[in-house]
Amino acid sequence: MKLTLLDKPTLERLYAQEMCADFPKSELKPLGAILRLMDMGQYEPLLAEEHGEPAGYAMMWLLPNGEGALLEYLGILRQKRNEGLGSKLLNLLAARYGQILGEAEAPCSNNQIENDLRHRRIAFYLRNGYRVLDYQCALFGVRFHCLYHGPETEDRKVEAMHHGVYAGYFSPAHMARYIQLPLNPGEAVRPAPEWVEEFVENGVSSQYFQLDLL
């Protein structure tokens, strides 16, 4: 298996054909936000190829100063699943980035099928050398377990890196409203509206935010 950086047209096709089917709308950020992070040099969309054929993908939000990356989205193409390719892909990512932060939706749904899926997803990461950190987070109204793969043993240092990824992109107002990191024990998850894109002209660049739908 090998990893290849995606160009924008290929990423756009992958987003429409695979990611929109693989992730619920509440967890999938707008394509425009991903493209902006790419333009800022903070994001690497990767295609995994096995025997010369597309097999999966990973969307990596880079940590400052080359410290590693946040694994935002990981997927194996539907026709390639159940072949052990997910573990291969995680191994390649670990070799590429050194340390990786992750988020897996916490098992709290009343839907038992969905809950079982979330448990299996976390178990998959544990089998591949990740550990569940001692804090959770809530991002745009969705609760997540926080995961880590790498040499750091102190959860507070990982938490600071994790928080810094979002604080380096979102405004303080959006951080206060939409990013609960960490999510304190007993703290309620703040509801959030659906993702929509807003073009904000500030003389330098545009930004995409999650906004209230009135």
PDB file of C-alpha atoms in Angstrom:
ATOM      1  CA  MET A   1       0.000   0.000   0.000  1.00  0.00           C
ATOM      2  CA  LYS A   2       1.183   3.529  -0.717  1.00  0.00           C
ATOM      3  CA  LEU A   3      -0.115   7.017   0.057  1.00  0.00           C
ATOM      4  CA  THR A   4      -0.570   9.802  -2.486  1.00  0.00           C
ATOM      5  CA  LEU A   5      -1.542  13.422  -1.894  1.00  0.00           C
ATOM      6  CA  LEU A   6      -4.782  14.284  -3.642  1.00  0.00           C
ATOM      7  CA  ASP A   7      -5.146  17.304  -5.885  1.00  0.00           C
ATOM      8  CA  LYS A   8      -8.280  19.411  -5.542  1.00  0.00           C
ATOM      9  CA  PRO A   9     -10.312  17.937  -8.432  1.00  0.00           C
ATOM     10  CA  THR A  10      -9.689  14.385  -7.228  1.00  0.00           C
ATOM     11  CA  LEU A  11     -10.522  15.363  -3.649  1.00  0.00           C
ATOM     12  CA  GLU A  12     -13.787  16.903  -4.834  1.00  0.00           C
ATOM     13  CA  ARG A  13     -14.776  13.643  -6.530  1.00  0.00           C
ATOM     14  CA  LEU A  14     -13.771  11.565  -3.508  1.00  0.00           C
ATOM     15  CA  TYR A  15     -15.740  13.854  -1.202  1.00  0.00           C
ATOM     16  CA  ALA A  16     -18.907  13.550  -3.298  1.00  0.00           C
ATOM     17  CA  GLN A  17     -18.660   9.837  -4.081  1.00  0.00           C
ATOM     18  CA  GLU A  18     -17.266   8.398  -0.840  1.00  0.00           C
ATOM     19  CA  MET A  19     -17.107  10.760   2.130  1.00  0.00           C
ATOM     20  CA  CYS A  20     -20.692  11.980   1.854  1.00  0.00           C
ATOM     21  CA  ALA A  21     -21.809   8.346   2.010  1.00  0.00           C
ATOM     22  CA  ASP A  22     -19.361   7.257   4.731  1.00  0.00           C
ATOM     23  CA  PHE A  23     -20.015   9.998   7.325  1.00  0.00           C
ATOM     24  CA  PRO A  24     -23.185  11.515   8.767  1.00  0.00           C
ATOM     25  CA  LYS A  25     -23.852  15.105   7.821  1.00  0.00           C
ATOM     26  CA  SER A  26     -23.340  16.228  11.421  1.00  0.00           C
ATOM     27  CA  GLU A  27     -19.703  15.031  11.325  1.00  0.00           C
ATOM     28  CA  LEU A  28     -18.677  16.006   7.800  1.00  0.00           C
ATOM     29  CA  LYS A  29     -17.270  19.494   7.386  1.00  0.00           C
ATOM     30  CA  PRO A  30     -17.994  21.360   4.153  1.00  0.00           C
ATOM     31  CA  LEU A  31     -15.636  20.684   1.289  1.00  0.00           C
ATOM     32  CA  GLY A  32     -14.879  24.391   1.167  1.00  0.00           C
ATOM     33  CA  ALA A  33     -13.420  24.286   4.674  1.00  0.00           C
ATOM     34  CA  ILE A  34     -11.110  21.414   3.699  1.00  0.00           C
ATOM     35  CA  LEU A  35      -9.990  23.249   0.568  1.00  0.00           C
ATOM     36  CA  ARG A  36      -9.241  26.381   2.567  1.00  0.00           C
ATOM     37  CA  LEU A  37      -7.115  24.429   5.044  1.00  0.00           C
ATOM     38  CA  MET A  38      -5.236  22.963   2.066  1.00  0.00           C
ATOM     39  CA  ASP A  39      -4.578  26.474   0.744  1.00  0.00           C
ATOM     40  CA  MET A  40      -3.250  27.409   4.193  1.00  0.00           C
ATOM     41  CA  GLY A  41      -0.839  24.460   4.107  1.00  0.00           C
ATOM     42  CA  GLN A  42      -2.524  22.861   7.122  1.00  0.00           C
ATOM     43  CA  TYR A  43      -4.233  19.856   5.535  1.00  0.00           C
ATOM     44  CA  GLU A  44      -3.189  16.730   3.650  1.00  0.00           C
ATOM     45  CA  PRO A  45      -5.867  14.666   1.871  1.00  0.00           C
ATOM     46  CA  LEU A  46      -4.352  11.256   1.147  1.00  0.00           C
ATOM     47  CA  LEU A  47      -5.382   8.459  -1.161  1.00  0.00           C
ATOM     48  CA  ALA A  48      -4.289   4.916  -0.239  1.00  0.00           C
ATOM     49  CA  GLU A  49      -3.550   2.620  -3.156  1.00  0.00           C
ATOM     50  CA  GLU A  50      -3.189  -1.155  -2.987  1.00  0.00           C
ATOM     51  CA  HIS A  51      -1.726  -2.987  -6.001  1.00  0.00           C
ATOM     52  CA  GLY A  52      -2.106   0.170  -8.056  1.00  0.00           C
ATOM     53  CA  GLU A  53      -5.815   0.605  -7.319  1.00  0.00           C
ATOM     54  CA  PRO A  54      -7.539   3.129  -5.016  1.00  0.00           C
ATOM     55  CA  ALA A  55      -8.332   1.449  -1.707  1.00  0.00           C
ATOM     56  CA  GLY A  56      -9.022   4.113   0.903  1.00  0.00           C
ATOM     57  CA  TYR A  57      -8.371   7.627   2.091  1.00  0.00           C
ATOM     58  CA  ALA A  58      -7.292   9.663   5.104  1.00  0.00           C
ATOM     59  CA  MET A  59      -7.889  13.357   5.748  1.00  0.00           C
ATOM     60  CA  MET A  60      -5.109  14.755   7.946  1.00  0.00           C
ATOM     61  CA  TRP A  61      -5.209  18.152   9.690  1.00  0.00           C
ATOM     62  CA  LEU A  62      -1.566  19.007  10.371  1.00  0.00           C
ATOM     63  CA  LEU A  63      -0.376  20.041  13.809  1.00  0.00           C
ATOM     64  CA  PRO A  64       1.785  23.172  14.065  1.00  0.00           C
ATOM     65  CA  ASN A  65       5.554  22.891  13.659  1.00  0.00           C
ATOM     66  CA  GLY A  66       5.368  19.452  12.077  1.00  0.00           C
ATOM     67  CA  GLU A  67       4.399  17.822  15.382  1.00  0.00           C
ATOM     68  CA  GLY A  68       2.050  15.297  13.757  1.00  0.00           C
ATOM     69  CA  ALA A  69      -1.547  15.374  12.574  1.00  0.00           C
ATOM     70  CA  LEU A  70      -5.182  15.055  13.566  1.00  0.00           C
ATOM     71  CA  LEU A  71      -6.854  12.191  11.696  1.00  0.00           C
ATOM     72  CA  GLU A  72     -10.171  13.762  10.735  1.00  0.00           C
ATOM     73  CA  TYR A  73     -11.572  11.163   8.354  1.00  0.00           C
ATOM     74  CA  LEU A  74     -10.511   7.625   7.538  1.00  0.00           C
ATOM     75  CA  GLY A  75     -12.269   5.424   5.013  1.00  0.00           C
ATOM     76  CA  ILE A  76     -11.853   2.256   2.990  1.00  0.00           C
ATOM     77  CA  LEU A  77     -13.647   2.171  -0.354  1.00  0.00           C
ATOM     78  CA  ARG A  78     -16.780   0.061  -0.187  1.00  0.00           C
ATOM     79  CA  GLN A  79     -15.565  -2.596  -2.636  1.00  0.00           C
ATOM     80  CA  LYS A  80     -12.273  -2.988  -0.692  1.00  0.00           C
ATOM     81  CA  ARG A  81     -13.582  -3.468   2.844  1.00  0.00           C
ATOM     82  CA  ASN A  82     -13.003  -6.485   5.120  1.00  0.00           C
ATOM     83  CA  GLU A  83      -9.559  -7.146   3.645  1.00  0.00           C
ATOM     84  CA  GLY A  84      -7.436  -5.738   6.498  1.00  0.00           C
ATOM     85  CA  LEU A  85      -6.637  -2.576   4.575  1.00  0.00           C
ATOM     86  CA  GLY A  86      -7.688  -0.245   7.393  1.00  0.00           C
ATOM     87  CA  SER A  87      -4.879  -1.505   9.624  1.00  0.00           C
ATOM     88  CA  LYS A  88      -2.377  -1.168   6.787  1.00  0.00           C
ATOM     89  CA  LEU A  89      -3.490   2.396   6.240  1.00  0.00           C
ATOM     90  CA  LEU A  90      -3.130   3.289   9.922  1.00  0.00           C
ATOM     91  CA  ASN A  91       0.398   1.851   9.955  1.00  0.00           C
ATOM     92  CA  LEU A  92       1.386   4.013   6.997  1.00  0.00           C
ATOM     93  CA  LEU A  93      -0.069   7.100   8.664  1.00  0.00           C
ATOM     94  CA  ALA A  94       1.855   6.396  11.874  1.00  0.00           C
ATOM     95  CA  ALA A  95       5.092   6.108   9.906  1.00  0.00           C
ATOM     96  CA  ARG A  96       4.370   9.331   8.013  1.00  0.00           C
ATOM     97  CA  TYR A  97       3.336  11.567  10.924  1.00  0.00           C
ATOM     98  CA  GLY A  98       4.967  10.130  14.040  1.00  0.00           C
ATOM     99  CA  GLN A  99       2.059  11.027  16.290  1.00  0.00           C
ATOM    100  CA  ILE A 100      -1.623  11.151  15.443  1.00  0.00           C
ATOM    101  CA  LEU A 101      -4.619  12.546  17.289  1.00  0.00           C
ATOM    102  CA  GLY A 102      -8.014  11.009  16.643  1.00  0.00           C
ATOM    103  CA  GLU A 103     -11.702  11.369  17.471  1.00  0.00           C
ATOM    104  CA  ALA A 104     -14.250   8.575  17.526  1.00  0.00           C
ATOM    105  CA  GLU A 105     -17.930   9.250  18.159  1.00  0.00           C
ATOM    106  CA  ALA A 106     -18.770   8.201  21.715  1.00  0.00           C
ATOM    107  CA  PRO A 107     -21.235   5.305  22.225  1.00  0.00           C
ATOM    108  CA  CYS A 108     -24.265   7.117  23.594  1.00  0.00           C
ATOM    109  CA  SER A 109     -26.916   6.631  20.933  1.00  0.00           C
ATOM    110  CA  ASN A 110     -30.267   5.015  21.702  1.00  0.00           C
ATOM    111  CA  ASN A 111     -29.863   3.106  18.433  1.00  0.00           C
ATOM    112  CA  GLN A 112     -28.223  -0.214  19.386  1.00  0.00           C
ATOM    113  CA  ILE A 113     -26.973  -0.892  15.859  1.00  0.00           C
ATOM    114  CA  GLU A 114     -25.306   2.521  15.750  1.00  0.00           C
ATOM    115  CA  ASN A 115     -23.924   2.028  19.262  1.00  0.00           C
ATOM    116  CA  ASP A 116     -22.389  -1.319  18.309  1.00  0.00           C
ATOM    117  CA  LEU A 117     -20.757   0.329  15.291  1.00  0.00           C
ATOM    118  CA  ARG A 118     -19.192   3.001  17.485  1.00  0.00           C
ATOM    119  CA  HIS A 119     -17.832   0.376  19.888  1.00  0.00           C
ATOM    120  CA  ARG A 120     -16.332  -1.564  16.973  1.00  0.00           C
ATOM    121  CA  ARG A 121     -14.743   1.577  15.573  1.00  0.00           C
ATOM    122  CA  ILE A 122     -13.022   2.359  18.882  1.00  0.00           C
ATOM    123  CA  ALA A 123     -11.902  -1.272  19.237  1.00  0.00           C
ATOM    124  CA  PHE A 124     -10.367  -1.047  15.750  1.00  0.00           C
ATOM    125  CA  TYR A 125      -8.175   1.854  16.822  1.00  0.00           C
ATOM    126  CA  LEU A 126      -7.192   0.118  20.058  1.00  0.00           C
ATOM    127  CA  ARG A 127      -6.081  -2.966  18.100  1.00  0.00           C
ATOM    128  CA  ASN A 128      -3.870  -0.725  16.010  1.00  0.00           C
ATOM    129  CA  GLY A 129      -1.911   0.867  18.824  1.00  0.00           C
ATOM    130  CA  TYR A 130      -4.103   3.842  19.728  1.00  0.00           C
ATOM    131  CA  ARG A 131      -5.165   4.600  23.275  1.00  0.00           C
ATOM    132  CA  VAL A 132      -8.296   6.316  24.540  1.00  0.00           C
ATOM    133  CA  LEU A 133      -7.365   9.512  26.361  1.00  0.00           C
ATOM    134  CA  ASP A 134      -8.769  10.534  29.731  1.00  0.00           C
ATOM    135  CA  TYR A 135     -10.862  13.364  28.269  1.00  0.00           C
ATOM    136  CA  GLN A 136     -13.683  13.626  25.763  1.00  0.00           C
ATOM    137  CA  CYS A 137     -14.637  16.480  23.484  1.00  0.00           C
ATOM    138  CA  ALA A 138     -17.777  17.766  21.814  1.00  0.00           C
ATOM    139  CA  LEU A 139     -17.401  19.324  18.383  1.00  0.00           C
ATOM    140  CA  PHE A 140     -20.352  21.109  16.818  1.00  0.00           C
ATOM    141  CA  GLY A 141     -22.832  19.197  18.972  1.00  0.00           C
ATOM    142  CA  VAL A 142     -21.280  15.721  18.594  1.00  0.00           C
ATOM    143  CA  ARG A 143     -19.559  13.920  21.496  1.00  0.00           C
ATOM    144  CA  PHE A 144     -16.277  12.133  20.787  1.00  0.00           C
ATOM    145  CA  HIS A 145     -13.786   9.928  22.578  1.00  0.00           C
ATOM    146  CA  CYS A 146     -10.292  11.279  22.019  1.00  0.00           C
ATOM    147  CA  LEU A 147      -7.591   8.933  20.739  1.00  0.00           C
ATOM    148  CA  TYR A 148      -3.825   9.101  20.393  1.00  0.00           C
ATOM    149  CA  HIS A 149      -1.020   7.166  18.722  1.00  0.00           C
ATOM    150  CA  GLY A 150       2.543   8.237  19.413  1.00  0.00           C
ATOM    151  CA  PRO A 151       5.291   8.676  21.989  1.00  0.00           C
ATOM    152  CA  GLU A 152       3.613  11.189  24.333  1.00  0.00           C
ATOM    153  CA  THR A 153       2.447   9.639  27.617  1.00  0.00           C
ATOM    154  CA  GLU A 154       0.897  12.687  29.320  1.00  0.00           C
ATOM    155  CA  ASP A 155      -2.719  13.243  28.337  1.00  0.00           C
ATOM    156  CA  ARG A 156      -2.601  16.929  29.272  1.00  0.00           C
ATOM    157  CA  LYS A 157       0.096  17.547  26.682  1.00  0.00           C
ATOM    158  CA  VAL A 158      -1.933  15.708  24.052  1.00  0.00           C
ATOM    159  CA  GLU A 159      -5.004  17.699  25.060  1.00  0.00           C
ATOM    160  CA  ALA A 160      -3.087  20.961  24.580  1.00  0.00           C
ATOM    161  CA  MET A 161      -2.011  19.892  21.085  1.00  0.00           C
ATOM    162  CA  HIS A 162      -5.572  18.811  20.293  1.00  0.00           C
ATOM    163  CA  HIS A 163      -7.045  22.117  21.434  1.00  0.00           C
ATOM    164  CA  GLY A 164      -4.410  24.033  19.503  1.00  0.00           C
ATOM    165  CA  VAL A 165      -5.496  22.502  16.188  1.00  0.00           C
ATOM    166  CA  TYR A 166      -8.935  24.092  16.465  1.00  0.00           C
ATOM    167  CA  ALA A 167      -7.814  27.299  18.182  1.00  0.00           C
ATOM    168  CA  GLY A 168      -5.420  27.941  15.314  1.00  0.00           C
ATOM    169  CA  TYR A 169      -8.278  27.994  12.815  1.00  0.00           C
ATOM    170  CA  PHE A 170     -11.533  29.076  14.468  1.00  0.00           C
ATOM    171  CA  SER A 171     -12.172  32.484  15.976  1.00  0.00           C
ATOM    172  CA  PRO A 172     -12.424  32.761  19.798  1.00  0.00           C
ATOM    173  CA  ALA A 173     -16.193  33.228  19.445  1.00  0.00           C
ATOM    174  CA  HIS A 174     -16.590  30.017  17.444  1.00  0.00           C
ATOM    175  CA  MET A 175     -14.277  28.164  19.827  1.00  0.00           C
ATOM    176  CA  ALA A 176     -16.407  29.228  22.787  1.00  0.00           C
ATOM    177  CA  ARG A 177     -19.638  28.246  21.085  1.00  0.00           C
ATOM    178  CA  TYR A 178     -18.844  25.079  19.124  1.00  0.00           C
ATOM    179  CA  ILE A 179     -15.641  23.495  20.497  1.00  0.00           C
ATOM    180  CA  GLN A 180     -15.895  21.854  23.925  1.00  0.00           C
ATOM    181  CA  LEU A 181     -12.374  20.528  24.329  1.00  0.00           C
ATOM    182  CA  PRO A 182     -12.132  19.098  26.836  1.00  0.00           C
ATOM    183  CA  LEU A 183     -15.736  18.235  27.616  1.00  0.00           C
ATOM    184  CA  ASN A 184     -15.810  18.390  31.401  1.00  0.00           C
ATOM    185  CA  PRO A 185     -17.432  15.574  33.439  1.00  0.00           C
ATOM    186  CA  GLY A 186     -21.175  16.189  33.660  1.00  0.00           C
ATOM    187  CA  GLU A 187     -21.039  19.009  31.100  1.00  0.00           C
ATOM    188  CA  ALA A 188     -23.871  18.958  28.588  1.00  0.00           C
ATOM    189  CA  VAL A 189     -23.077  18.885  24.899  1.00  0.00           C
ATOM    190  CA  ARG A 190     -24.119  22.189  23.393  1.00  0.00           C
ATOM    191  CA  PRO A 191     -26.390  21.732  20.366  1.00  0.00           C
ATOM    192  CA  ALA A 192     -25.194  23.089  17.061  1.00  0.00           C
ATOM    193  CA  PRO A 193     -26.913  23.870  13.759  1.00  0.00           C
ATOM    194  CA  GLU A 194     -26.231  22.079  10.504  1.00  0.00           C
ATOM    195  CA  TRP A 195     -23.059  22.833   8.579  1.00  0.00           C
ATOM    196  CA  VAL A 196     -23.458  25.542   5.970  1.00  0.00           C
ATOM    197  CA  GLU A 197     -20.801  27.551   4.188  1.00  0.00           C
ATOM    198  CA  GLU A 198     -20.361  31.288   4.541  1.00  0.00           C
ATOM    199  CA  PHE A 199     -17.961  33.306   2.439  1.00  0.00           C
ATOM    200  CA  VAL A 200     -16.404  36.005   4.614  1.00  0.00           C
ATOM    201  CA  GLU A 201     -14.317  38.568   2.748  1.00  0.00           C
ATOM    202  CA  ASN A 202     -11.715  40.013   5.127  1.00  0.00           C
ATOM    203  CA  GLY A 203      -9.249  41.427   2.643  1.00  0.00           C
ATOM    204  CA  VAL A 204      -6.979  38.412   2.926  1.00  0.00           C
ATOM    205  CA  SER A 205      -8.905  35.177   2.702  1.00  0.00           C
ATOM    206  CA  SER A 206     -12.307  33.557   3.031  1.00  0.00           C
ATOM    207  CA  GLN A 207     -13.523  31.402   5.888  1.00  0.00           C
ATOM    208  CA  TYR A 208     -16.175  28.723   6.300  1.00  0.00           C
ATOM    209  CA  PHE A 209     -18.094  28.437   9.535  1.00  0.00           C
ATOM    210  CA  GLN A 210     -20.979  26.496  10.986  1.00  0.00           C
ATOM    211  CA  LEU A 211     -23.803  28.994  11.297  1.00  0.00           C
ATOM    212  CA  ASP A 212     -27.212  29.262  12.851  1.00  0.00           C
ATOM    213  CA  LEU A 213     -30.059  28.571  10.466  1.00  0.00           C
ATOM    214  CA  LEU A 214     -32.755  31.086  11.255  1.00  0.00           C
TER     215      LEU A 214
END
